Coordinates of C-alpha atoms and ligand atoms in Angstrom, one line a residue:
M1 CA 23.6 -5.7 -3.0
A2 CA 20.4 -7.2 -1.6
T3 CA 17.5 -9.1 -3.4
I4 CA 14.3 -7.5 -2.3
Y5 CA 10.7 -8.8 -2.8
I6 CA 7.7 -6.4 -2.9
P7 CA 4.4 -8.4 -2.8
Y8 CA 1.3 -6.1 -2.8
G9 CA -2.4 -6.1 -3.0
T10 CA -4.2 -3.5 -5.1
T11 CA -7.8 -3.0 -6.2
E12 CA -7.7 0.0 -8.5
G13 CA -3.9 0.0 -9.2
Q14 CA -2.4 2.8 -7.1
T15 CA -0.6 0.4 -4.7
A16 CA 0.9 -1.3 -7.8
K17 CA 2.2 2.0 -9.0
I18 CA 3.7 2.8 -5.6
A19 CA 5.3 -0.7 -5.5
E20 CA 6.9 -0.1 -8.9
Y21 CA 8.2 3.3 -7.8
I22 CA 9.8 1.8 -4.6
S23 CA 11.3 -0.8 -6.9
D24 CA 12.8 1.9 -9.1
V25 CA 14.3 3.7 -6.1
L26 CA 15.8 0.5 -4.7
Q27 CA 17.2 -0.6 -8.1
A28 CA 18.7 2.9 -8.6
H29 CA 20.7 2.1 -5.4
G30 CA 22.0 -1.1 -7.1
H31 CA 19.7 -3.7 -5.6
N32 CA 17.7 -6.5 -7.3
V33 CA 14.0 -6.1 -6.8
E34 CA 10.9 -8.1 -7.8
T35 CA 7.4 -6.8 -7.4
A36 CA 4.5 -9.2 -7.3
D37 CA 0.7 -8.7 -7.3
I38 CA -0.3 -11.2 -4.7
K39 CA -3.5 -12.0 -6.6
Q40 CA -1.4 -13.4 -9.4
S41 CA 1.8 -14.5 -7.7
G42 CA 0.2 -16.8 -5.1
D43 CA 0.5 -16.8 -1.3
T44 CA 4.0 -17.9 -0.8
I45 CA 7.2 -15.8 -0.5
P46 CA 9.7 -17.6 -2.8
D47 CA 13.1 -18.5 -1.3
G48 CA 16.2 -16.4 -2.0
Y49 CA 15.1 -12.9 -0.9
D50 CA 17.0 -10.9 1.7
A51 CA 14.2 -8.4 2.6
I52 CA 10.5 -8.0 2.0
I53 CA 8.3 -4.9 1.6
V54 CA 4.5 -5.6 1.7
G55 CA 2.0 -3.2 0.2
A56 CA -1.8 -3.1 0.7
S57 CA -4.6 -0.6 0.1
V58 CA -7.7 0.2 2.2
H59 CA -11.3 -0.2 1.1
M60 CA -14.3 0.1 3.4
G61 CA -12.1 0.5 6.5
K62 CA -9.7 -2.4 6.0
H63 CA -6.8 -3.7 3.9
E64 CA -7.4 -6.5 1.3
D65 CA -8.3 -9.8 3.0
Y66 CA -6.0 -11.7 0.7
V67 CA -3.0 -9.5 1.9
R68 CA -4.0 -10.3 5.5
D69 CA -4.0 -14.0 4.6
F70 CA -0.7 -13.7 2.8
V71 CA 0.9 -12.0 5.8
R72 CA -0.5 -14.6 8.2
K73 CA 0.8 -17.5 6.1
N74 CA 4.3 -15.9 5.7
S75 CA 4.6 -14.5 9.2
T76 CA 7.7 -16.5 10.1
V77 CA 9.6 -15.2 7.1
L78 CA 8.4 -11.7 7.6
K79 CA 9.5 -11.8 11.3
H80 CA 12.9 -13.1 10.4
L81 CA 13.9 -11.0 7.4
P82 CA 14.2 -7.2 7.4
S83 CA 10.6 -6.2 6.4
A84 CA 8.3 -3.2 6.1
L85 CA 4.7 -2.5 5.3
F86 CA 3.2 0.4 3.2
S87 CA -0.5 1.2 3.5
V88 CA -2.3 3.1 0.8
S89 CA -5.5 5.0 1.7
L90 CA -7.3 8.3 1.4
A91 CA -7.0 8.7 5.1
A92 CA -3.2 9.0 4.8
H93 CA -4.0 12.3 3.1
G94 CA -4.9 14.5 6.0
D95 CA -6.3 12.0 8.5
T96 CA -3.2 10.2 9.8
E97 CA -5.0 9.0 13.0
N98 CA -7.4 7.0 10.9
A99 CA -4.7 5.8 8.5
E100 CA -2.8 4.5 11.6
S101 CA -5.9 2.8 12.9
Y102 CA -6.2 0.7 9.7
V103 CA -2.6 -0.4 10.2
E104 CA -3.2 -1.2 13.9
K105 CA -6.2 -3.4 12.9
F106 CA -4.1 -5.1 10.2
E107 CA -1.3 -5.8 12.7
G108 CA -3.8 -7.2 15.2
E109 CA -5.3 -9.5 12.6
T110 CA -2.0 -10.8 11.3
G111 CA 0.3 -10.7 14.4
W112 CA 3.0 -9.0 12.3
R113 CA 4.3 -5.7 13.7
P114 CA 6.6 -4.4 11.0
A115 CA 9.6 -2.3 12.2
Q116 CA 8.8 0.2 9.5
V117 CA 5.4 1.4 8.2
G118 CA 4.7 3.9 5.4
L119 CA 1.3 5.6 5.2
F120 CA 0.7 6.9 1.6
G121 CA -2.1 8.8 0.2
G122 CA -4.0 6.9 -2.5
A123 CA -6.0 8.0 -5.5
L124 CA -9.6 9.1 -6.3
L125 CA -10.2 7.8 -9.8
Y126 CA -13.7 9.2 -10.3
T127 CA -13.6 8.8 -14.1
Q128 CA -12.8 5.1 -13.8
Y129 CA -15.5 4.3 -11.1
G130 CA -19.0 3.1 -12.1
F131 CA -22.0 5.3 -11.3
L132 CA -22.6 4.1 -7.8
K133 CA -19.0 4.0 -6.7
R134 CA -18.4 7.5 -8.1
H135 CA -21.3 8.9 -6.0
V136 CA -20.3 7.0 -2.8
M137 CA -16.7 8.3 -3.2
K138 CA -17.8 11.8 -3.9
K139 CA -20.0 11.8 -0.7
I140 CA -17.0 10.4 1.4
A141 CA -14.7 13.1 -0.2
S142 CA -17.1 15.8 0.5
D143 CA -17.7 14.7 4.2
K144 CA -13.9 14.6 4.7
G145 CA -13.4 18.1 3.4
T146 CA -9.7 17.5 2.5
L147 CA -10.4 15.7 -0.7
D148 CA -11.5 16.8 -4.2
T149 CA -15.1 16.4 -5.4
D150 CA -15.1 17.3 -9.1
T151 CA -16.0 13.9 -10.5
S152 CA -15.0 14.8 -14.0
Q153 CA -11.3 14.4 -13.0
D154 CA -9.1 11.9 -11.2
Y155 CA -6.9 12.9 -8.2
V156 CA -3.7 11.3 -6.9
Y157 CA -2.7 12.2 -3.4
T158 CA 0.4 10.0 -3.2
E159 CA 3.4 12.2 -2.1
W160 CA 6.2 10.6 -4.1
D161 CA 9.0 12.3 -2.1
G162 CA 7.7 10.5 1.0
V163 CA 7.6 7.2 -0.9
K164 CA 11.3 7.7 -1.9
R165 CA 12.2 8.5 1.7
F166 CA 10.5 5.4 2.9
A167 CA 12.4 3.3 0.4
E168 CA 15.7 4.9 1.3
D169 CA 15.0 4.5 5.1
F170 CA 14.4 0.9 4.4
L171 CA 17.8 0.6 2.8
D172 CA 19.4 2.3 5.7
R173 CA 17.9 -0.4 8.0
L174 CA 19.3 -3.3 5.9
Ligands
LIG201 C1 -14.9 1.6 -2.8 C2 -13.8 2.3 -2.1 C3 -13.7 2.3 -0.8 C4 -12.7 3.0 -0.1 N1 -12.6 3.0 1.3 C5 -11.6 3.7 1.9 C6 -11.6 3.7 3.3 O1 -12.5 3.2 4.0 N2 -10.7 4.5 3.9 C7 -9.7 5.2 3.2 O2 -8.9 5.8 3.8 N3 -9.7 5.1 1.8 C8 -10.6 4.3 1.2 N4 -10.6 4.2 -0.2 C9 -9.5 4.9 -0.9 C10 -8.5 3.9 -1.4 O3 -7.7 3.4 -0.4 C11 -7.6 4.6 -2.5 O4 -8.5 4.8 -3.6 C12 -6.4 3.8 -2.9 O5 -5.7 4.6 -3.9 C13 -6.7 2.4 -3.4 O6 -5.5 1.7 -3.7 P1 -5.5 0.6 -4.9 O7 -5.8 1.3 -6.2 O8 -4.1 0.1 -4.8 O9 -6.5 -0.4 -4.5 C14 -11.6 3.6 -0.9 C15 -11.7 3.6 -2.3 C16 -12.8 2.9 -2.9 C17 -12.8 2.9 -4.4

């Protein structure tokens, strides 16, 4: 049985949901898991963990700056323990090349090249955005062609089976 830490960054909450889902999968396999919103938990990985899974989401072409700083600060631990990254974006839904490019940029900025990377579709939460954000996101969605544009609804593009496989592949690597 391993003790696994899942620190994550989230802006609208989808990465937090995915972190909790991964935690549920790992716990169902008998492991101890703690998830942590980096904004609240601070920038240090506490002692005592056997493995780490970092989560971050993409806004305006990049992952959260505070996740980048967290990874930079904890790079020694991340390089020595079994670790993985999951990246949440709309690009991961139908534009893998772009989703990969966000991760490459993040790896370049942090110097951490995780052995396992998950690219997960995020959410379009039109009903929760303010006026301007809703219109900007609708324009982006409409330009992409693969995303929904009815702003009276929210859309979740996360493929939960893929998230489960990611978590189980991580366990296989432990
Ligand atoms: C203002 C804004 C900007 C975004 N920019 C991008 C982007 O540049 N590329 C992308 O693939 N997804 C982009 N997204 C989609 C987010 O990655 C997606 O909504 C994700 O679910 C956010 O995760 P979070 O709720 O954990 O922050 C953007 C979303 C918002 C609201």
